[in-house]
PDB file of C-alpha atoms in Angstrom:
ATOM      1  CA  GLU V 269      21.145   0.063  -0.921  1.00 96.00           C
ATOM      2  CA  VAL V 270      24.565  -0.763  -2.506  1.00 97.00           C
ATOM      3  CA  GLN V 271      27.126   1.945  -1.790  1.00 98.00           C
ATOM      4  CA  LEU V 272      30.787   2.284  -2.621  1.00 98.00           C
ATOM      5  CA  VAL V 273      32.714   5.272  -1.284  1.00 98.00           C
ATOM      6  CA  GLU V 274      36.267   5.974  -2.280  1.00 98.00           C
ATOM      7  CA  SER V 275      38.655   8.080  -0.179  1.00 98.00           C
ATOM      8  CA  GLY V 276      42.366   8.828  -0.007  1.00 98.00           C
ATOM      9  CA  GLY V 277      42.814  10.815  -3.184  1.00 97.00           C
ATOM     10  CA  GLY V 278      44.904  13.981  -3.385  1.00 98.00           C
ATOM     11  CA  LEU V 279      48.011  15.673  -4.727  1.00 98.00           C
ATOM     12  CA  VAL V 280      51.275  13.691  -4.722  1.00 98.00           C
ATOM     13  CA  GLN V 281      54.646  14.270  -6.221  1.00 98.00           C
ATOM     14  CA  PRO V 282      56.102  12.039  -9.029  1.00 98.00           C
ATOM     15  CA  GLY V 283      57.715   9.040  -7.382  1.00 98.00           C
ATOM     16  CA  GLY V 284      55.554   9.242  -4.376  1.00 98.00           C
ATOM     17  CA  SER V 285      52.930   6.865  -2.917  1.00 98.00           C
ATOM     18  CA  LEU V 286      49.223   6.979  -2.113  1.00 98.00           C
ATOM     19  CA  ARG V 287      46.654   4.509  -0.828  1.00 98.00           C
ATOM     20  CA  LEU V 288      43.073   4.656  -1.930  1.00 98.00           C
ATOM     21  CA  SER V 289      40.261   3.039   0.049  1.00 98.00           C
ATOM     22  CA  CYS V 290      36.813   2.003  -0.950  1.00 98.00           C
ATOM     23  CA  ALA V 291      34.262   1.387   1.758  1.00 98.00           C
ATOM     24  CA  VAL V 292      31.281  -0.649   0.710  1.00 98.00           C
ATOM     25  CA  SER V 293      27.820  -1.374   2.176  1.00 98.00           C
ATOM     26  CA  GLY V 294      24.559  -2.843   1.109  1.00 97.00           C
ATOM     27  CA  PHE V 295      25.886  -6.231  -0.055  1.00 96.00           C
ATOM     28  CA  THR V 296      28.029  -9.101   1.135  1.00 96.00           C
ATOM     29  CA  PHE V 297      31.467  -7.774   0.253  1.00 96.00           C
ATOM     30  CA  SER V 298      33.275 -11.125   0.669  1.00 95.00           C
ATOM     31  CA  ASP V 299      31.182 -12.727  -2.055  1.00 95.00           C
ATOM     32  CA  HIS V 300      32.218 -10.403  -4.775  1.00 96.00           C
ATOM     33  CA  HIS V 301      35.180  -9.700  -7.005  1.00 97.00           C
ATOM     34  CA  MET V 302      36.149  -5.987  -6.969  1.00 97.00           C
ATOM     35  CA  ASP V 303      37.830  -3.709  -9.555  1.00 98.00           C
ATOM     36  CA  TRP V 304      39.598  -0.404  -9.798  1.00 98.00           C
ATOM     37  CA  VAL V 305      38.998   1.612 -12.998  1.00 98.00           C
ATOM     38  CA  ARG V 306      40.503   5.013 -13.686  1.00 98.00           C
ATOM     39  CA  GLN V 307      39.825   7.951 -15.972  1.00 98.00           C
ATOM     40  CA  ALA V 308      42.427  10.523 -16.827  1.00 98.00           C
ATOM     41  CA  PRO V 309      41.122  14.060 -17.229  1.00 97.00           C
ATOM     42  CA  GLY V 310      39.107  14.319 -20.493  1.00 96.00           C
ATOM     43  CA  LYS V 311      39.946  10.744 -21.457  1.00 98.00           C
ATOM     44  CA  GLY V 312      38.263   7.404 -21.522  1.00 98.00           C
ATOM     45  CA  LEU V 313      37.945   4.634 -18.967  1.00 98.00           C
ATOM     46  CA  GLU V 314      40.875   2.324 -18.169  1.00 98.00           C
ATOM     47  CA  TRP V 315      40.457  -0.927 -16.130  1.00 98.00           C
ATOM     48  CA  ILE V 316      43.469  -1.347 -13.901  1.00 98.00           C
ATOM     49  CA  ALA V 317      43.019  -4.096 -11.324  1.00 98.00           C
ATOM     50  CA  ARG V 318      40.777  -6.869  -9.953  1.00 97.00           C
ATOM     51  CA  SER V 319      40.609  -8.605  -6.605  1.00 97.00           C
ATOM     52  CA  ARG V 320      38.820 -11.894  -6.650  1.00 96.00           C
ATOM     53  CA  ASN V 321      36.795 -13.047  -3.652  1.00 95.00           C
ATOM     54  CA  LYS V 322      37.782 -15.508  -0.906  1.00 91.00           C
ATOM     55  CA  THR V 323      36.407 -18.462  -2.896  1.00 92.00           C
ATOM     56  CA  LYS V 324      38.934 -17.628  -5.586  1.00 92.00           C
ATOM     57  CA  THR V 325      41.650 -17.156  -2.901  1.00 92.00           C
ATOM     58  CA  TYR V 326      41.865 -13.429  -3.342  1.00 93.00           C
ATOM     59  CA  THR V 327      43.809 -13.712  -6.509  1.00 96.00           C
ATOM     60  CA  THR V 328      44.485 -10.513  -8.444  1.00 97.00           C
ATOM     61  CA  GLU V 329      44.855  -9.203 -12.018  1.00 97.00           C
ATOM     62  CA  TYR V 330      46.485  -6.001 -13.224  1.00 98.00           C
ATOM     63  CA  ALA V 331      46.800  -3.874 -16.314  1.00 98.00           C
ATOM     64  CA  ALA V 332      50.337  -3.660 -17.668  1.00 98.00           C
ATOM     65  CA  SER V 333      50.394   0.083 -17.060  1.00 98.00           C
ATOM     66  CA  VAL V 334      50.251  -0.421 -13.252  1.00 98.00           C
ATOM     67  CA  LYS V 335      51.634  -3.912 -12.706  1.00 98.00           C
ATOM     68  CA  GLY V 336      54.547  -3.862 -10.294  1.00 98.00           C
ATOM     69  CA  ARG V 337      53.660  -0.348  -9.026  1.00 98.00           C
ATOM     70  CA  PHE V 338      50.074  -0.724  -7.797  1.00 98.00           C
ATOM     71  CA  THR V 339      48.712  -3.362  -5.383  1.00 98.00           C
ATOM     72  CA  ILE V 340      45.003  -4.114  -4.973  1.00 98.00           C
ATOM     73  CA  SER V 341      43.925  -5.640  -1.687  1.00 98.00           C
ATOM     74  CA  ARG V 342      40.891  -6.051   0.506  1.00 98.00           C
ATOM     75  CA  ASP V 343      39.844  -6.575   4.080  1.00 98.00           C
ATOM     76  CA  ASP V 344      36.569  -8.492   4.122  1.00 97.00           C
ATOM     77  CA  SER V 345      36.175  -7.861   7.940  1.00 97.00           C
ATOM     78  CA  LYS V 346      36.092  -4.126   7.200  1.00 98.00           C
ATOM     79  CA  ASN V 347      34.121  -4.308   3.930  1.00 98.00           C
ATOM     80  CA  SER V 348      36.902  -2.404   2.273  1.00 98.00           C
ATOM     81  CA  LEU V 349      38.944  -2.468  -0.902  1.00 98.00           C
ATOM     82  CA  TYR V 350      42.312  -0.749  -1.250  1.00 98.00           C
ATOM     83  CA  LEU V 351      44.668   0.374  -3.972  1.00 98.00           C
ATOM     84  CA  GLN V 352      48.294   0.995  -2.883  1.00 98.00           C
ATOM     85  CA  MET V 353      49.952   3.133  -5.534  1.00 98.00           C
ATOM     86  CA  ASN V 354      53.750   3.440  -5.521  1.00 98.00           C
ATOM     87  CA  ASN V 355      56.241   5.179  -7.778  1.00 98.00           C
ATOM     88  CA  LEU V 356      53.503   7.380  -9.149  1.00 98.00           C
ATOM     89  CA  LYS V 357      53.944   9.037 -12.501  1.00 98.00           C
ATOM     90  CA  THR V 358      52.236  12.134 -13.951  1.00 98.00           C
ATOM     91  CA  GLU V 359      50.300   9.853 -16.266  1.00 98.00           C
ATOM     92  CA  ASP V 360      48.642   8.259 -13.289  1.00 98.00           C
ATOM     93  CA  THR V 361      46.688  11.470 -12.710  1.00 98.00           C
ATOM     94  CA  ALA V 362      43.034  10.381 -12.969  1.00 98.00           C
ATOM     95  CA  VAL V 363      39.772   9.838 -11.161  1.00 98.00           C
ATOM     96  CA  TYR V 364      39.895   6.378  -9.607  1.00 98.00           C
ATOM     97  CA  TYR V 365      36.682   4.380  -9.303  1.00 98.00           C
ATOM     98  CA  CYS V 366      36.109   1.212  -7.300  1.00 98.00           C
ATOM     99  CA  CYS V 367      33.370  -1.067  -8.596  1.00 98.00           C
ATOM    100  CA  ARG V 368      31.726  -4.360  -7.868  1.00 97.00           C
ATOM    101  CA  SER V 369      31.500  -7.391 -10.097  1.00 95.00           C
ATOM    102  CA  PRO V 370      28.228  -9.180  -9.536  1.00 87.00           C
ATOM    103  CA  ALA V 371      29.599 -12.696 -10.277  1.00 79.00           C
ATOM    104  CA  GLY V 372      32.425 -14.640 -11.818  1.00 82.00           C
ATOM    105  CA  THR V 373      34.210 -12.751 -14.572  1.00 85.00           C
ATOM    106  CA  SER V 374      31.406 -10.309 -15.013  1.00 91.00           C
ATOM    107  CA  PRO V 375      32.082  -6.569 -15.518  1.00 94.00           C
ATOM    108  CA  CYS V 376      31.142  -4.060 -12.845  1.00 95.00           C
ATOM    109  CA  ASP V 377      27.531  -3.308 -12.004  1.00 95.00           C
ATOM    110  CA  TYR V 378      27.832  -0.796  -9.155  1.00 97.00           C
ATOM    111  CA  TRP V 379      30.403   2.008  -9.008  1.00 98.00           C
ATOM    112  CA  GLY V 380      31.688   4.469  -6.463  1.00 98.00           C
ATOM    113  CA  GLN V 381      31.691   8.215  -7.108  1.00 97.00           C
ATOM    114  CA  GLY V 382      35.452   8.263  -7.655  1.00 98.00           C
ATOM    115  CA  ALA V 383      38.557   9.736  -5.991  1.00 98.00           C
ATOM    116  CA  LEU V 384      40.829  12.253  -7.782  1.00 98.00           C
ATOM    117  CA  VAL V 385      44.559  11.616  -7.774  1.00 98.00           C
ATOM    118  CA  ILE V 386      46.854  14.279  -9.090  1.00 98.00           C
ATOM    119  CA  VAL V 387      50.465  13.501  -9.616  1.00 98.00           C
ATOM    120  CA  SER V 388      52.435  16.678 -10.081  1.00 97.00           C
ATOM    121  CA  SER V 389      55.540  18.472  -8.799  1.00 96.00           C
TER     122      SER V 389
ATOM    123  CA  ASP W  82      45.574  -7.554 -25.080  1.00 96.00           C
ATOM    124  CA  ILE W  83      42.227  -7.275 -26.857  1.00 98.00           C
ATOM    125  CA  GLN W  84      41.707  -3.881 -28.455  1.00 98.00           C
ATOM    126  CA  MET W  85      38.220  -2.371 -28.504  1.00 98.00           C
ATOM    127  CA  THR W  86      37.370   0.147 -31.203  1.00 98.00           C
ATOM    128  CA  GLN W  87      34.200   2.270 -31.001  1.00 98.00           C
ATOM    129  CA  SER W  88      32.674   4.280 -33.825  1.00 98.00           C
ATOM    130  CA  PRO W  89      31.847   6.968 -34.223  1.00 98.00           C
ATOM    131  CA  SER W  90      33.809   8.790 -31.545  1.00 98.00           C
ATOM    132  CA  SER W  91      31.075  11.356 -31.411  1.00 97.00           C
ATOM    133  CA  LEU W  92      27.689  12.023 -33.009  1.00 97.00           C
ATOM    134  CA  SER W  93      25.084  14.710 -32.982  1.00 96.00           C
ATOM    135  CA  ALA W  94      21.441  13.665 -32.884  1.00 96.00           C
ATOM    136  CA  SER W  95      18.004  15.086 -32.166  1.00 95.00           C
ATOM    137  CA  VAL W  96      15.457  14.058 -29.569  1.00 95.00           C
ATOM    138  CA  GLY W  97      13.531  11.119 -30.961  1.00 96.00           C
ATOM    139  CA  ASP W  98      16.294   9.935 -33.252  1.00 96.00           C
ATOM    140  CA  ARG W  99      17.389   6.303 -33.434  1.00 97.00           C
ATOM    141  CA  VAL W 100      21.085   6.033 -32.615  1.00 97.00           C
ATOM    142  CA  THR W 101      23.481   3.160 -33.199  1.00 98.00           C
ATOM    143  CA  ILE W 102      27.010   2.850 -31.827  1.00 98.00           C
ATOM    144  CA  THR W 103      29.406   0.174 -32.966  1.00 98.00           C
ATOM    145  CA  CYS W 104      32.120  -1.599 -31.016  1.00 98.00           C
ATOM    146  CA  ARG W 105      34.695  -3.899 -32.636  1.00 98.00           C
ATOM    147  CA  ALA W 106      37.020  -6.302 -30.878  1.00 98.00           C
ATOM    148  CA  SER W 107      40.496  -7.151 -32.226  1.00 98.00           C
ATOM    149  CA  GLN W 108      39.741 -10.816 -31.670  1.00 98.00           C
ATOM    150  CA  GLY W 109      36.658 -12.921 -30.883  1.00 98.00           C
ATOM    151  CA  ILE W 110      35.205 -12.337 -27.456  1.00 98.00           C
ATOM    152  CA  SER W 111      31.996 -14.424 -27.813  1.00 97.00           C
ATOM    153  CA  ASN W 112      29.359 -12.339 -26.083  1.00 97.00           C
ATOM    154  CA  SER W 113      31.596 -11.034 -23.230  1.00 97.00           C
ATOM    155  CA  LEU W 114      30.738  -7.420 -23.947  1.00 98.00           C
ATOM    156  CA  ALA W 115      29.320  -4.758 -21.728  1.00 98.00           C
ATOM    157  CA  TRP W 116      28.012  -1.209 -22.389  1.00 98.00           C
ATOM    158  CA  PHE W 117      28.185   1.746 -19.960  1.00 98.00           C
ATOM    159  CA  GLN W 118      26.770   5.246 -20.025  1.00 98.00           C
ATOM    160  CA  GLN W 119      28.636   8.084 -18.378  1.00 98.00           C
ATOM    161  CA  LYS W 120      27.472  11.659 -17.831  1.00 98.00           C
ATOM    162  CA  PRO W 121      29.910  14.518 -17.051  1.00 96.00           C
ATOM    163  CA  GLY W 122      31.317  14.359 -13.568  1.00 96.00           C
ATOM    164  CA  LYS W 123      29.542  11.099 -12.749  1.00 97.00           C
ATOM    165  CA  ALA W 124      30.541   7.495 -12.423  1.00 98.00           C
ATOM    166  CA  PRO W 125      29.744   5.121 -15.323  1.00 98.00           C
ATOM    167  CA  LYS W 126      26.388   3.357 -15.201  1.00 98.00           C
ATOM    168  CA  SER W 127      26.046  -0.240 -16.359  1.00 97.00           C
ATOM    169  CA  LEU W 128      23.503  -0.599 -19.194  1.00 98.00           C
ATOM    170  CA  ILE W 129      24.074  -4.000 -20.823  1.00 98.00           C
ATOM    171  CA  THR W 130      26.083  -7.167 -20.120  1.00 97.00           C
ATOM    172  CA  ALA W 131      26.559 -10.298 -22.155  1.00 97.00           C
ATOM    173  CA  ALA W 132      26.245  -8.159 -25.316  1.00 98.00           C
ATOM    174  CA  SER W 133      22.399  -7.943 -25.111  1.00 98.00           C
ATOM    175  CA  SER W 134      21.230  -8.394 -21.540  1.00 97.00           C
ATOM    176  CA  LEU W 135      19.706  -5.198 -20.061  1.00 97.00           C
ATOM    177  CA  GLN W 136      20.661  -4.476 -16.479  1.00 96.00           C
ATOM    178  CA  THR W 137      17.775  -4.173 -14.057  1.00 94.00           C
ATOM    179  CA  GLY W 138      16.037  -0.786 -14.341  1.00 95.00           C
ATOM    180  CA  VAL W 139      17.559   0.179 -17.669  1.00 97.00           C
ATOM    181  CA  PRO W 140      14.786   1.233 -20.050  1.00 97.00           C
ATOM    182  CA  SER W 141      13.961  -0.935 -23.023  1.00 97.00           C
ATOM    183  CA  LYS W 142      14.857   1.829 -25.452  1.00 97.00           C
ATOM    184  CA  PHE W 143      18.422   0.606 -25.028  1.00 98.00           C
ATOM    185  CA  SER W 144      19.336  -2.611 -26.828  1.00 98.00           C
ATOM    186  CA  GLY W 145      22.563  -4.461 -27.604  1.00 98.00           C
ATOM    187  CA  SER W 146      23.456  -7.039 -30.146  1.00 98.00           C
ATOM    188  CA  GLY W 147      26.390  -8.813 -31.632  1.00 98.00           C
ATOM    189  CA  SER W 148      28.800 -11.643 -30.965  1.00 98.00           C
ATOM    190  CA  GLY W 149      32.397 -12.517 -31.800  1.00 98.00           C
ATOM    191  CA  THR W 150      34.017  -9.276 -32.865  1.00 98.00           C
ATOM    192  CA  GLU W 151      31.254  -6.835 -33.872  1.00 98.00           C
ATOM    193  CA  PHE W 152      28.663  -5.329 -31.427  1.00 98.00           C
ATOM    194  CA  THR W 153      26.105  -2.548 -31.495  1.00 98.00           C
ATOM    195  CA  LEU W 154      24.344  -0.442 -28.947  1.00 98.00           C
ATOM    196  CA  THR W 155      21.081   1.097 -30.158  1.00 98.00           C
ATOM    197  CA  ILE W 156      18.958   3.759 -28.502  1.00 97.00           C
ATOM    198  CA  SER W 157      15.565   3.548 -30.175  1.00 95.00           C
ATOM    199  CA  SER W 158      14.304   7.046 -29.464  1.00 93.00           C
ATOM    200  CA  LEU W 159      16.792   9.460 -27.999  1.00 96.00           C
ATOM    201  CA  GLN W 160      15.681  11.514 -25.066  1.00 95.00           C
ATOM    202  CA  PRO W 161      17.354  14.441 -23.323  1.00 93.00           C
ATOM    203  CA  GLU W 162      18.610  12.258 -20.494  1.00 95.00           C
ATOM    204  CA  ASP W 163      20.450   9.997 -22.970  1.00 96.00           C
ATOM    205  CA  PHE W 164      22.968  12.661 -24.006  1.00 93.00           C
ATOM    206  CA  ALA W 165      26.157  11.226 -22.570  1.00 97.00           C
ATOM    207  CA  THR W 166      29.262   9.266 -23.416  1.00 98.00           C
ATOM    208  CA  TYR W 167      28.914   5.518 -24.052  1.00 98.00           C
ATOM    209  CA  TYR W 168      31.689   2.945 -23.562  1.00 98.00           C
ATOM    210  CA  CYS W 169      31.923  -0.724 -24.507  1.00 98.00           C
ATOM    211  CA  GLN W 170      34.123  -3.109 -22.459  1.00 98.00           C
ATOM    212  CA  GLN W 171      35.299  -6.637 -23.126  1.00 98.00           C
ATOM    213  CA  TYR W 172      35.612  -9.059 -20.280  1.00 97.00           C
ATOM    214  CA  LYS W 173      36.586 -12.176 -22.176  1.00 97.00           C
ATOM    215  CA  SER W 174      40.164 -11.995 -20.968  1.00 96.00           C
ATOM    216  CA  TYR W 175      42.413  -9.893 -18.801  1.00 96.00           C
ATOM    217  CA  PRO W 176      43.164  -7.074 -19.009  1.00 97.00           C
ATOM    218  CA  PHE W 177      39.588  -6.036 -19.402  1.00 97.00           C
ATOM    219  CA  THR W 178      39.621  -3.251 -22.047  1.00 98.00           C
ATOM    220  CA  PHE W 179      37.280  -0.420 -22.857  1.00 98.00           C
ATOM    221  CA  GLY W 180      36.540   1.249 -26.163  1.00 98.00           C
ATOM    222  CA  GLY W 181      37.492   4.843 -26.584  1.00 98.00           C
ATOM    223  CA  GLY W 182      33.937   6.051 -26.035  1.00 98.00           C
ATOM    224  CA  THR W 183      31.214   7.624 -28.130  1.00 98.00           C
ATOM    225  CA  LYS W 184      29.936  11.090 -27.124  1.00 98.00           C
ATOM    226  CA  VAL W 185      26.276  11.630 -28.007  1.00 98.00           C
ATOM    227  CA  GLU W 186      25.530  15.321 -28.312  1.00 95.00           C
ATOM    228  CA  ILE W 187      22.398  17.311 -29.013  1.00 87.00           C
ATOM    229  CA  LYS W 188      21.990  18.468 -32.578  1.00 87.00           C
TER     230      LYS W 188
END
């Protein structure tokens, strides 16, 4: 069974940092590209980052809203995806989902349950 | 960036109704279009990729069509479990972008 479990969410002050983790199981993590998608309270979905697999040399893509502040990374030996979030702003408050791309440039097929990040003083 | 516009933003329908949601792209995306269903407090669920290919396990009452800039998601006979918010997403180019969502409510 494919499972993705996010952790690391919480309350942080503006300008602060937080690192989200996504532990996966049930599939060969190293074969897949992985994304982070977020959803602000009461709002729609926003794609924010992709980590490509080893075959694609772990290259990354970012949305403009987070580029330069957030870093997506992965550890294939630990079956884990990460999102390092720096210089957080109040508008980064959201539920953050990690999700799996089945192949190539495909969109996500399996999603985690989400981790809530609140940026507030 | 490619902008995705969904319409309507919300709709009220009855059990058994046929429902159609439209998604328009600001430029051509071929068939690089996915549809997701999201229920309150839950993660999105993938319904359709490549504009019209149903994901494994998704019932055939859901169908997708379109290519280029205009796409539709149709639910042939709405059931209680289908009341949710539906999102389209383009994956033709980065950044991948979602439509604003369509909330399907009970009439």
